[in-house]
Coordinates of C-alpha atoms in Angstrom, one line a residue:
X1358 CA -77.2 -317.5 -6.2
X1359 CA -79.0 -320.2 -4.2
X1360 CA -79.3 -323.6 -6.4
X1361 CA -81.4 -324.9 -3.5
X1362 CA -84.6 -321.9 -4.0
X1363 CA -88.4 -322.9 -5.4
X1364 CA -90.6 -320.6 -7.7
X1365 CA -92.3 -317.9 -5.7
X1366 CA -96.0 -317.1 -6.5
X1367 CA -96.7 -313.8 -5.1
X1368 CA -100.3 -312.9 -4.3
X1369 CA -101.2 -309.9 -3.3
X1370 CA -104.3 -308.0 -1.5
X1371 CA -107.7 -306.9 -1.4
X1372 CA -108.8 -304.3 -4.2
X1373 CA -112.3 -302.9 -3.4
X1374 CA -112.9 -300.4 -6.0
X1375 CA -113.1 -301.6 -9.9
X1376 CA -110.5 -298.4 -10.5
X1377 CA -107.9 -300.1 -7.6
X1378 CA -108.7 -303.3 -9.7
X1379 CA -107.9 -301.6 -13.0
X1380 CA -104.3 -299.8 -11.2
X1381 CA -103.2 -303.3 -10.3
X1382 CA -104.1 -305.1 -13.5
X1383 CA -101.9 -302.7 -15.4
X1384 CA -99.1 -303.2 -13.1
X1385 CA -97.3 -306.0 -14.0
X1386 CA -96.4 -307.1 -10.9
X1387 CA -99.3 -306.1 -9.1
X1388 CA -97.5 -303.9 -6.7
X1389 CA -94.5 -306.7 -5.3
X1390 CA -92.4 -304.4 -7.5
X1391 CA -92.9 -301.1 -5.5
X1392 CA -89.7 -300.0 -3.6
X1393 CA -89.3 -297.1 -1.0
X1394 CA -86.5 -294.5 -0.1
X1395 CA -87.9 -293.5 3.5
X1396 CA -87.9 -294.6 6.8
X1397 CA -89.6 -293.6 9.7
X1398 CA -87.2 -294.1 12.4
X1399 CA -89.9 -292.9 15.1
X1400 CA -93.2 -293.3 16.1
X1401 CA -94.1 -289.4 15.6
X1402 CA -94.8 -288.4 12.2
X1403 CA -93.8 -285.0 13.0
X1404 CA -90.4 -285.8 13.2
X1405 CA -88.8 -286.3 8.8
X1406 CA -88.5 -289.8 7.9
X1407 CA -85.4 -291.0 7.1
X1408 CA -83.8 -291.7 4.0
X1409 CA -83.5 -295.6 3.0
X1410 CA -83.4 -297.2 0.2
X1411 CA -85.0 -300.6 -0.6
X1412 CA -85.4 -301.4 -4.4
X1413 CA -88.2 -303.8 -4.0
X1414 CA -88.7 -307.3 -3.2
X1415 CA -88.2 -308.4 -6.9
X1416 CA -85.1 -305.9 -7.4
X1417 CA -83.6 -307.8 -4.5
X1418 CA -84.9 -311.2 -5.3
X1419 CA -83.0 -311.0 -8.8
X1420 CA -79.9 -309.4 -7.6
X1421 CA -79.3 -310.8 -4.0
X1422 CA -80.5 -314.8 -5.3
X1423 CA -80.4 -315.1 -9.0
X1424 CA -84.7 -314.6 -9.3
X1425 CA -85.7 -314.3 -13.0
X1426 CA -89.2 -312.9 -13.9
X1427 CA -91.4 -314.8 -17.1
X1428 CA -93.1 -312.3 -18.9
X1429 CA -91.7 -312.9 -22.4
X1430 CA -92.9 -311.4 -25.1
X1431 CA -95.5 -309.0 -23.7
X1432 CA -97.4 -312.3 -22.5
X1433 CA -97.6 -314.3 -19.1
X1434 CA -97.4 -318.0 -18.4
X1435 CA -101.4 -318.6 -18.9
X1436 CA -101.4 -317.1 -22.2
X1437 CA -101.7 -319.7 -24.6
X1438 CA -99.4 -318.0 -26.9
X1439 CA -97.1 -317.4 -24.0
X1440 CA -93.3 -319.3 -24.9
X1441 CA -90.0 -319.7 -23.5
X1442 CA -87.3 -317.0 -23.9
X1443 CA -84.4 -318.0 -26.1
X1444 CA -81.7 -319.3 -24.6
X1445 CA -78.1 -317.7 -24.8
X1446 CA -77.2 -319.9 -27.8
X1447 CA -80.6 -319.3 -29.8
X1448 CA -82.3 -322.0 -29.3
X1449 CA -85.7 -321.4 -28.0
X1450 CA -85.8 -322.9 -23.9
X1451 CA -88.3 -325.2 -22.3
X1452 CA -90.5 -324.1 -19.6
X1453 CA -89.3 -321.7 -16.8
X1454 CA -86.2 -321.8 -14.4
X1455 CA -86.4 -323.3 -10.9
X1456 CA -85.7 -319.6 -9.9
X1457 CA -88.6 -317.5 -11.1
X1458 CA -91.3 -315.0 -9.9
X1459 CA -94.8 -316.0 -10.6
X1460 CA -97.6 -312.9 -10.2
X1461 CA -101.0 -314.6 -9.3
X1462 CA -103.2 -311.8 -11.2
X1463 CA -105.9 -312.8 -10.1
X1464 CA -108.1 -309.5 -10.3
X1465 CA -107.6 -309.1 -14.3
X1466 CA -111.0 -311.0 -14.8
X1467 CA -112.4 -308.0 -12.1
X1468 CA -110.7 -305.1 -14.3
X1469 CA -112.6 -303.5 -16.7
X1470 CA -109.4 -303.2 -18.7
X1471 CA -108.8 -306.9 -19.1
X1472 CA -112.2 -308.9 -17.8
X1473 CA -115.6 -307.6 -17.2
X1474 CA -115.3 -305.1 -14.3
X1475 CA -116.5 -307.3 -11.6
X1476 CA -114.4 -308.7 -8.5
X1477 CA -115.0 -312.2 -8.5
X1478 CA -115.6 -314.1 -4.6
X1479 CA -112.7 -316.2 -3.0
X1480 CA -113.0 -319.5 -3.6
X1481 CA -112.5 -318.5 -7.4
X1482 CA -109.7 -317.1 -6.4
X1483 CA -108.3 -320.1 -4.5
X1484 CA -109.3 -322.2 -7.2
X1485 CA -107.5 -320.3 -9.8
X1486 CA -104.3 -320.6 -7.3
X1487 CA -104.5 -324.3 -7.3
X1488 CA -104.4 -324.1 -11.3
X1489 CA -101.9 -321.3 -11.6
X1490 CA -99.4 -323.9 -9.0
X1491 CA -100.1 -326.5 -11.2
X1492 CA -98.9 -324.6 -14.5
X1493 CA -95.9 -323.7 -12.7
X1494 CA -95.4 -327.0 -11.4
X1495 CA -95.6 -328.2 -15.4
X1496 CA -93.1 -325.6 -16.8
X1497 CA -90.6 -326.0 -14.1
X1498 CA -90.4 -329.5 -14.6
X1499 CA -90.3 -329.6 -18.5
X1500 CA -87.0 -327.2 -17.8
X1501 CA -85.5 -329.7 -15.7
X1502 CA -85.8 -332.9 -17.7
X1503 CA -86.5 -336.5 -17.7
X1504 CA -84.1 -336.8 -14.7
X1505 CA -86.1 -334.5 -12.6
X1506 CA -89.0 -336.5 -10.7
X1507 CA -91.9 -334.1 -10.6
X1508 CA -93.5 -335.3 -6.7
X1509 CA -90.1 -333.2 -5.5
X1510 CA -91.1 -330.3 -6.8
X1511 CA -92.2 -327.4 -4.6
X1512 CA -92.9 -323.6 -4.5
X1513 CA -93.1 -320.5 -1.9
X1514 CA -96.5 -319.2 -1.7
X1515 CA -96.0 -314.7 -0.5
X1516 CA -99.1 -313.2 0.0
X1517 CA -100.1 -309.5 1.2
X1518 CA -103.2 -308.9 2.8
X1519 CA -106.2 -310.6 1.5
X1520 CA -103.8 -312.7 -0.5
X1521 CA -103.0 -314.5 2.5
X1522 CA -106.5 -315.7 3.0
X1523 CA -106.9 -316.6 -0.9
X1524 CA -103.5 -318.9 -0.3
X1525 CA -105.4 -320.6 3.1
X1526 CA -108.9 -321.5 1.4
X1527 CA -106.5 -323.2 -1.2
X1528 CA -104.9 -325.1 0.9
X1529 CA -107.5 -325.9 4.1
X1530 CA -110.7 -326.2 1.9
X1531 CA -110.1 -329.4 -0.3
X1532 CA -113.3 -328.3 -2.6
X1533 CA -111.1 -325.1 -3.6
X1534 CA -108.0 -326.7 -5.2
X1535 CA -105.8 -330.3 -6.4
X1536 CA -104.2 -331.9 -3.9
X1537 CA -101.2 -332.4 -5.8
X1538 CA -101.3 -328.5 -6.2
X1539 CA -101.8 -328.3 -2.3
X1540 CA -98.7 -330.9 -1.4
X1541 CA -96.4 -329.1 -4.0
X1542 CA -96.4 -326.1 -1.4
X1543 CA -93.0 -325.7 0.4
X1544 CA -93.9 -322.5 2.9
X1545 CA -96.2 -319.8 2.7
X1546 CA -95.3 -316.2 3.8
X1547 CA -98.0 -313.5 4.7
X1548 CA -97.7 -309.6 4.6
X1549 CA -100.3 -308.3 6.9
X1550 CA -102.8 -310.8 6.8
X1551 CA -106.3 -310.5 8.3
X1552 CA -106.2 -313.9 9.4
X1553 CA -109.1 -313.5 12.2
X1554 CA -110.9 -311.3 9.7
X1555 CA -111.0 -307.1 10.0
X1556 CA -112.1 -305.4 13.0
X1557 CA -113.2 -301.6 12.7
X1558 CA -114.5 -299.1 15.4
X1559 CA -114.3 -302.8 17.5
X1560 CA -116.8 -304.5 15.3
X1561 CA -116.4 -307.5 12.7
X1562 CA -116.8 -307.3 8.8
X1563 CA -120.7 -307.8 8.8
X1564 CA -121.8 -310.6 6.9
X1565 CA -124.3 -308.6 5.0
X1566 CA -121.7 -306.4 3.2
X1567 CA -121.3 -308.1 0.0
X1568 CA -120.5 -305.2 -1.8
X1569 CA -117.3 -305.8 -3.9
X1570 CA -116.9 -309.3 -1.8
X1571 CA -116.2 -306.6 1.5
X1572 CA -118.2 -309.5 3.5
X1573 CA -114.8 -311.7 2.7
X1574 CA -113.4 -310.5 6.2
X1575 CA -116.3 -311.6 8.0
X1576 CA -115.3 -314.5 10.2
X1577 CA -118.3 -316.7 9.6
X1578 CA -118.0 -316.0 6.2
X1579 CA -114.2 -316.5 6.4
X1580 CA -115.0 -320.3 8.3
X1581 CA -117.0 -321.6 5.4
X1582 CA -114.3 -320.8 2.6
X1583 CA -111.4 -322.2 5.1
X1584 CA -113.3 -324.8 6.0
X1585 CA -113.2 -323.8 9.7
X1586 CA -116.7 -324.0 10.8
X1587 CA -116.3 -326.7 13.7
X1588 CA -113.6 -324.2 15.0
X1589 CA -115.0 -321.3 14.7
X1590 CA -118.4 -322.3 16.7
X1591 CA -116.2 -323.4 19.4
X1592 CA -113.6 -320.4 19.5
X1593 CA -115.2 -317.6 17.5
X1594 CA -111.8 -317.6 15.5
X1595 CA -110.6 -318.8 12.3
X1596 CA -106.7 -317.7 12.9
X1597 CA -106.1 -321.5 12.9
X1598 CA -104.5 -323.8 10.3
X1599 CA -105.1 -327.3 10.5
X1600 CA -102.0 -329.7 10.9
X1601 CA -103.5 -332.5 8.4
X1602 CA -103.9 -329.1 5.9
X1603 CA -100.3 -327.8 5.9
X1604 CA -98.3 -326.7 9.0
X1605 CA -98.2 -324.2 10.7
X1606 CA -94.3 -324.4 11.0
X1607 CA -94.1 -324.0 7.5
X1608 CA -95.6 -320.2 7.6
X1609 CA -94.3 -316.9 8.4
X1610 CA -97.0 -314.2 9.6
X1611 CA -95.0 -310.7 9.5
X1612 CA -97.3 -308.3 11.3
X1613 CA -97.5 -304.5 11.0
X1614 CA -97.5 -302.2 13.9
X1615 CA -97.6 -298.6 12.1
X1616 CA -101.3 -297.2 11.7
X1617 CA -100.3 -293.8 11.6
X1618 CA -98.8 -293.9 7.9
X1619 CA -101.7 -295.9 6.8
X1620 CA -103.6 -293.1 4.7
X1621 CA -106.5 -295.2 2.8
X1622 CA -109.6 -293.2 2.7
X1623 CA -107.9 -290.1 3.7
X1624 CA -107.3 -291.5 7.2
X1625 CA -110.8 -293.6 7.9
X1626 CA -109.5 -296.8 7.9
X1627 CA -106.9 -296.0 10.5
X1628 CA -109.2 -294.5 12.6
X1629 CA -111.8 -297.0 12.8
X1630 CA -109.0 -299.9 13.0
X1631 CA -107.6 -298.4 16.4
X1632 CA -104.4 -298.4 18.1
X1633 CA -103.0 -302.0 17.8
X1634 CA -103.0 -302.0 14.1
X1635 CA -101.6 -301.7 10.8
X1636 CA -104.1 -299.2 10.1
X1637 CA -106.2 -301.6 8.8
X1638 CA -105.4 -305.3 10.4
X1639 CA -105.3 -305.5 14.0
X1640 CA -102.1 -307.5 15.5
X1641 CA -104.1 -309.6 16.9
X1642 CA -105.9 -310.8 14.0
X1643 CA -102.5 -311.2 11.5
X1644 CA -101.2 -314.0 13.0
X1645 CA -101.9 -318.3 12.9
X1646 CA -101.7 -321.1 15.0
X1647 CA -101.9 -324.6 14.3
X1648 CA -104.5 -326.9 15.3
X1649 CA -105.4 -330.7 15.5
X1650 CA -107.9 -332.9 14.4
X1651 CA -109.7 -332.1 18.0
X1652 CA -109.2 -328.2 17.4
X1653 CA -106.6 -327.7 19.9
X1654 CA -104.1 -325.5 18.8
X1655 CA -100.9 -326.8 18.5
X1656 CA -97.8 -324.6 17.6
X1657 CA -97.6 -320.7 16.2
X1658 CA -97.0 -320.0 12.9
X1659 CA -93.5 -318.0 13.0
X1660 CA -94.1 -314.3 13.7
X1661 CA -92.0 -310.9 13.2
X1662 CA -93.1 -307.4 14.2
X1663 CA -92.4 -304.3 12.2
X1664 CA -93.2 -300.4 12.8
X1665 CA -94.9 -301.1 8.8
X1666 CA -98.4 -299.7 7.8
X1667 CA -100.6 -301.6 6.2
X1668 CA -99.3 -300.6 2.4
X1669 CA -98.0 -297.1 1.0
X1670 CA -94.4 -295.5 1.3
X1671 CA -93.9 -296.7 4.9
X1672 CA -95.8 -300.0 4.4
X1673 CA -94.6 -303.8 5.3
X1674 CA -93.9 -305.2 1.3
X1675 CA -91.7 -302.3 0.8
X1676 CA -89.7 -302.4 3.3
X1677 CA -86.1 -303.8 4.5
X1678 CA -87.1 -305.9 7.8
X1679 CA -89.9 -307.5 5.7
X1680 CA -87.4 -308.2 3.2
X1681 CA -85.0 -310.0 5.8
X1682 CA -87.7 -312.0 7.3
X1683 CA -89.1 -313.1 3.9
X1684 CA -85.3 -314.0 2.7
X1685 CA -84.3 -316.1 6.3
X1686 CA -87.7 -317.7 6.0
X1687 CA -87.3 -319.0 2.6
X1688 CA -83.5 -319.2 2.7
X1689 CA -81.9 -319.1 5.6
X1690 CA -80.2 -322.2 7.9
X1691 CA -81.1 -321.7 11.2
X1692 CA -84.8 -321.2 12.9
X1693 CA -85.1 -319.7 16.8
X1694 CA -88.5 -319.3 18.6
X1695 CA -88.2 -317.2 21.2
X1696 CA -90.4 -317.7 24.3
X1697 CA -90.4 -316.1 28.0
X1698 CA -91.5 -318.2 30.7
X1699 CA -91.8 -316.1 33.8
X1700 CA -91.5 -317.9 37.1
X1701 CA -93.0 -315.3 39.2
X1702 CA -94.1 -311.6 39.8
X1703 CA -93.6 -309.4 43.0
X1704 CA -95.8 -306.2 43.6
X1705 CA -94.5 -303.4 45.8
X1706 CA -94.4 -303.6 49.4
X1707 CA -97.4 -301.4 49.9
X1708 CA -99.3 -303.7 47.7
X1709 CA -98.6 -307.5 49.3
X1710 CA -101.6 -309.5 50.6
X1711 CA -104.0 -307.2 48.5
X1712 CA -106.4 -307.9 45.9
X1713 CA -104.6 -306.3 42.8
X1714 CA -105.1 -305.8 38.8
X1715 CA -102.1 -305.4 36.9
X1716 CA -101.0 -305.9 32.9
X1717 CA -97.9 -306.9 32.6
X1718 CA -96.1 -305.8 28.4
X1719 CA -93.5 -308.1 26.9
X1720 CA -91.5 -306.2 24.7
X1721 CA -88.8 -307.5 22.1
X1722 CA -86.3 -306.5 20.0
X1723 CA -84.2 -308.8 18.4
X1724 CA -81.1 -307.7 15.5
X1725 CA -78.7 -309.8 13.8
X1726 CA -74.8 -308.9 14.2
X1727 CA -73.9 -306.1 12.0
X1728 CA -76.9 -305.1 10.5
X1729 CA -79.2 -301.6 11.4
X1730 CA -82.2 -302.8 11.4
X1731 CA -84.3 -305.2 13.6
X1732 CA -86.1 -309.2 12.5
X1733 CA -88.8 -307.9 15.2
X1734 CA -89.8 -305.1 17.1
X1735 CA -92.7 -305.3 20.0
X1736 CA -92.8 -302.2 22.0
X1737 CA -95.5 -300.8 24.6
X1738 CA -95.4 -297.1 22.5
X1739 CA -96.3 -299.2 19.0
X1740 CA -99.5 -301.3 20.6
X1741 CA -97.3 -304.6 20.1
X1742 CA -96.4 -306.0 23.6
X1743 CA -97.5 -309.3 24.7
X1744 CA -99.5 -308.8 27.4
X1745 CA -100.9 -311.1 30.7
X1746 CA -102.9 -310.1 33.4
X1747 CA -101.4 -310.1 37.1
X1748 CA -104.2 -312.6 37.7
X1749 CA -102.5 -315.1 34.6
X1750 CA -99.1 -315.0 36.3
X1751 CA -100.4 -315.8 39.6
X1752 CA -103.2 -317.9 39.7
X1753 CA -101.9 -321.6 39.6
X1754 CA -105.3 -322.0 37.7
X1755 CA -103.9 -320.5 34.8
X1756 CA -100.6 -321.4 34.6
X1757 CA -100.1 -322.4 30.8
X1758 CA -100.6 -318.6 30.4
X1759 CA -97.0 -318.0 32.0
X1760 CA -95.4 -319.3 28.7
X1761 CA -95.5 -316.2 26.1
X1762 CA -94.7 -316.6 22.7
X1763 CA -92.7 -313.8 21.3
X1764 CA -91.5 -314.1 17.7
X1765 CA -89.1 -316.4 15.7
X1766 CA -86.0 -315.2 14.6
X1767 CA -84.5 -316.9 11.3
X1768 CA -80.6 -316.5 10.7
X1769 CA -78.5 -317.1 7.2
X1770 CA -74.5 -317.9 6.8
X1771 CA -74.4 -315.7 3.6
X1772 CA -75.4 -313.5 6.0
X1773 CA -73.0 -313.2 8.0
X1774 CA -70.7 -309.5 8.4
X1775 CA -67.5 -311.8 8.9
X1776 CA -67.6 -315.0 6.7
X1777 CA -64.6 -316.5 8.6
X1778 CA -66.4 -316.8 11.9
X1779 CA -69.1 -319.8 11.6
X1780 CA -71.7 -318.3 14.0
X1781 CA -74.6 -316.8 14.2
X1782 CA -75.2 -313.9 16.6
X1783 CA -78.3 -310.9 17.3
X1784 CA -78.8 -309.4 20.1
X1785 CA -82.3 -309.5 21.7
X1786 CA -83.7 -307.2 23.6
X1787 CA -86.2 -308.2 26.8
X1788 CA -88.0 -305.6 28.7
X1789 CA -91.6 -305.9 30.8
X1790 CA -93.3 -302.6 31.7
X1791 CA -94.0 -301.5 35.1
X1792 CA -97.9 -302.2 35.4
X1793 CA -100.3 -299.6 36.2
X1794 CA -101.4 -300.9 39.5
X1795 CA -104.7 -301.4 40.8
X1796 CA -106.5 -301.6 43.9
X1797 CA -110.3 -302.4 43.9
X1798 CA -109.9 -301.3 40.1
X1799 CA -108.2 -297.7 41.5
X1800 CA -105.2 -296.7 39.7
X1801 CA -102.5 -296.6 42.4
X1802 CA -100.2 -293.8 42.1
X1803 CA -97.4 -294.4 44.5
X1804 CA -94.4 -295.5 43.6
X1805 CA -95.7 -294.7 39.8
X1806 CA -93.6 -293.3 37.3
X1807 CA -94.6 -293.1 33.7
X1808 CA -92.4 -295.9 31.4
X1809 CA -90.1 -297.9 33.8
X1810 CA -89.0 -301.1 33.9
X1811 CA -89.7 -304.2 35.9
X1812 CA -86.9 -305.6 33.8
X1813 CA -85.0 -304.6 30.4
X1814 CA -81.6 -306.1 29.2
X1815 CA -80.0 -307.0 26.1
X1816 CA -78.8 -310.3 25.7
X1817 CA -76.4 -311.6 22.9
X1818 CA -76.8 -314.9 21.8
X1819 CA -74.3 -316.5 19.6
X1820 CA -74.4 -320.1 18.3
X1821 CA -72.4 -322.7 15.6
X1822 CA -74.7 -325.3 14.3
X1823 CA -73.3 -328.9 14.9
X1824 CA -71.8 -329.1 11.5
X1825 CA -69.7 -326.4 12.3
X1826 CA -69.0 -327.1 16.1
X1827 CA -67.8 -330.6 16.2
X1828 CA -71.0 -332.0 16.3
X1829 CA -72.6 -330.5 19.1
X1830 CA -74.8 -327.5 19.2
X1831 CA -72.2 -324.5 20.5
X1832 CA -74.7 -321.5 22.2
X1833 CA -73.3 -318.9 24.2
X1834 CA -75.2 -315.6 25.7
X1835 CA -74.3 -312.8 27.8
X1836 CA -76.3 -309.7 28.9
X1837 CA -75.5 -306.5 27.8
X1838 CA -75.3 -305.2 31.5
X1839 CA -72.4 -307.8 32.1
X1840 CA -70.1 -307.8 29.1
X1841 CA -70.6 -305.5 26.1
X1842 CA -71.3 -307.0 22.7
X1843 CA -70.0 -310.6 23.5
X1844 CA -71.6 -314.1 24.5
X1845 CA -69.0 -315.5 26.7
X1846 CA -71.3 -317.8 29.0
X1847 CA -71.8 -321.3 27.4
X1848 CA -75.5 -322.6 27.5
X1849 CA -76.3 -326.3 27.8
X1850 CA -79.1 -327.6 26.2
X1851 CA -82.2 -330.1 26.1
X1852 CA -82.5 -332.3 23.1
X1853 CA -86.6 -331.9 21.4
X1854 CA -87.5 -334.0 18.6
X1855 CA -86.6 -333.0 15.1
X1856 CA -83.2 -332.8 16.2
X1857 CA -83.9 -329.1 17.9
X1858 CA -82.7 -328.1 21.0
X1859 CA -83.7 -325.8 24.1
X1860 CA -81.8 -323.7 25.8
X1861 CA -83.0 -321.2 28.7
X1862 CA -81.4 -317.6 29.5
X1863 CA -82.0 -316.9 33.6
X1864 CA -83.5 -313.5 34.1
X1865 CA -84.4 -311.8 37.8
X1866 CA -84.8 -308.5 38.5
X1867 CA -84.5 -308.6 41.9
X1868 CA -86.5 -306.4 43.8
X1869 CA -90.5 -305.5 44.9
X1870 CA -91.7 -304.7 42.8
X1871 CA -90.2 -307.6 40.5
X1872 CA -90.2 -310.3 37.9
X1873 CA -88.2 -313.4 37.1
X1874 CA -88.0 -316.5 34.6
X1875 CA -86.4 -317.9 31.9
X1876 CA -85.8 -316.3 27.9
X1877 CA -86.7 -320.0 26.6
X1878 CA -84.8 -320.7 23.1
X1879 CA -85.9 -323.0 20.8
X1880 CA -83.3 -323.8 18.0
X1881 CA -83.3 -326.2 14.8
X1882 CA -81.9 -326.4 11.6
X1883 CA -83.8 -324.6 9.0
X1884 CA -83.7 -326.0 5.1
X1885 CA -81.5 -329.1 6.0

């Protein structure tokens, strides 16, 4: 068990319909409670899942870190007649453990069963939040004593879906919530967020569609409650969390890449959300970036990719790699951002001194030592690349494009397959797409074939923390094509502030056509 882990409030999504409102108000944990036993190991669904079991994010909460639920009694902590379970010697306990598993319900005032049928909008929502933190904040401290001072106390916010935007108007819109609630927040996780609203058949949310608050996902609508109006008239986004709000270092976005298993309204909503989606959130809407007092946007939230729909058997709650992302995030000791710079870009022979249109795909797959399942998975055949333009790696005009943001990787000692060794290894995967080619906007067939490879490798990357290593940072890497399963070349790094460092992997494929830069790590200490 980990003495060091915060109360987790879970919040979870959007219920349109007053019967979806009424299923989640008589489930007790308003679906973070739902496990799976399959796996789709492949993007066609005519090939059988697999077989995998995960027991649920509370299951494993409980069993892998010691998490303790507080219903007692048939009654939840905003009951007024709720009270402490007895402790193991009879006596009755005060307030709740440090450990424990909060459920915002949040639509039992919408359910017919347990409120008046009618879904309330989002700032109520938020509001409610801010209270609910607050109570939690109250119990946890009355179980820790007079010796326990109550500004140290913090929580995990984990949201699903709309949940994720009821936890940001709590904390970027100061009319929604306290702002000792607000600063009591220790990092905020998000399933599948529509942070830059829903896009279907290529069109925003309209704001007119206030039927059972649907209008929530409308951006303007979305920059009043998050208090993102300035930015939003200047960018047309609201995928932006202000620094002087809470940081955007302290979140984890994990994005879903699987619209095929995504079967709400018999198969609508994947339709009209399109390829590059959950099935109902498009990747490019479920993620955040920091921003300053001017707007600019400052650093990415951390990001993981998963072949997850939306929700259902094969959705991103239930499911392992959500699971491991959620546990590193919250738990785990050491943070890495990955980042490609690319130097440069060569184009066939054929093709030099010509005006040409290309789009290059970033793909990544990055998986701990040992384990059978990857922290992030970007591939061109799941509509989860990053992507830049020929024109954005070649244009000195547009140079700051030539920096690509991939994911961040979080990785945990308990973790680890062999406790004897002190580092911490995954293998990460790097490949970029042969472009499509074009001349004068005309596909250009020579040379083409369907799927290749500017550049793909596997590099292993194993590193001790300072504690560990003398007190130095230790980082080794090899590529897969060189040496089989081990780092043997030591890295030297750059020292950043925070006490992080950076550390750049060479890459060159040699070649016309071509591409070559640098896998740029950036490493720190995570819950020091």
């Amino acid at each position: 068990m980990d003495p060091a882990g915060h109360p987790i409030i879970y919040v979870r999504g959007y219920a349109m319909t007053e019967d979806e409102r009424n299923e989640t108000a008589a489930d007790p944990f308003c679906g973070f409670n739902l496990g799976s036993t399959v796996y789709r190991a492949n993007i066609e669904k005519s090939s059988p899942a697999k077989k995998f079991v995960f027991e649920s994010p509370v299951l494993r909460l409980a069993a892998d870190y010691g998490y303790r639920t507080v219903y007692e009694n048939g009654l939840d902590i905003l009951d007024p007649d709720w009270k402490p379970r007895v402790g193991a010697d009879g006596t009755s306990a005060k307030g709740i453990p440090q450990q424990s598993i909060v459920i915002y319900r949040y639509y039992d005032d919408g359910s017919d069963l347990l409120g008046d049928g009618k879904a309330k909008d989002i700032e109520t929502y938020a509001r409610g939040l801010s209270d609910l933190v607050l109570k939690v904040k109250a119990l946890v401290c009355e179980r820790r004593g007079t010796g326990f001072d109550p500004a140290t106390f913090r929580c995990y916010l984990v949201a699903h879906s709309m949940g994720g935007l009821v936890v940001r108007a709590f904390l970027q819109n100061r009319k929604l919530g306290d702002a000792a609630a607000r600063a009591s927040v220790d990092k905020v996780f998000t399933y599948a967020t529509p942070h830059n609203g829903i896009d279907l058949a290529g069109f925003n949310t309209p704001s007119w569609l206030s039927l059972n608050e649907m209008n929530t996902f409308n951006r303007e609508r979305m920059a009043g409650f998050l208090d993102l109006k300035a930015v939003f008239k200047a960018t047309g986004r609201v995928d932006f969390m202000p620094d002087k709000a809470f940081p955007a270092s302290r979140m984890f976005c994990m994005v879903g890449t699987n619209r095929g298993d995504y079967e709400a309204g018999r198969g609508l909503s994947r339709a009209f959300a399109g390829h590059g989606s959950d099935g109902l959130v498009r990747i490019e809407n479920a993620t955040v970036w920091g921003v300053d007092d001017s707007g600019k946007p400052t650093v990415p939230a951390a990001v993981g990719y998963a072949y997850r729909a939306h929700s259902g058997p094969f959705g991103i709650v239930n499911s392992e790699e959500a699971y491991q992302n959620l546990t590193r995030f919250l738990f785990g000791d050491v943070r890495v951002d990955i980042w490609v710079d690319v130097a440069g870009v060569a184009v066939p022979p054929d093709l030099e001194g010509r005006k040409v249109q290309a789009l290059y795909q970033v793909e990544l797959l990055t998986g701990p030592r040992g384990k059978r399942w990857y922290l992030s998975r970007r591939t061109s055949e799941e509509d989860s690349p990053a992507c830049r333009t020929h024109a954005e790696l070649t244009e000195p005009a547009k140079k700051d494009r030539r920096s690509i943001y991939l994911s961040t990787v979080f990785l945990a000692n308990r973790a680890r397959v062999d406790q004897e060794r002190p580092s911490l290894a995954y293998a990460m995967t790097i490949g970029v797409r042969v472009p499509d080619y074009q001349v004068e906007k005309v596909f250009w067939p020579d040379q083409h074939y369907e799927g290749g490879y500017l550049f793909r490798d596997t590099a292993i990357v194993e590193m001790v923390p300072p504690a560990a290593a003398g007190g130095d940072w230790s980082v080794k890497y090899s590529w897969q094509s060189d040496s089989i399963g081990v780092a043997t070349t030591e890295l030297s790094y750059r020292k950043l502030k925070e006490g992080k460092v950076q550390v750049q992997i060479p890459f060159d494929s040699g070649g016309k056509p071509g591409i070559s830069g640098k896998v740029r790590l950036v490493i720190g200490a995570w819950n020091t």
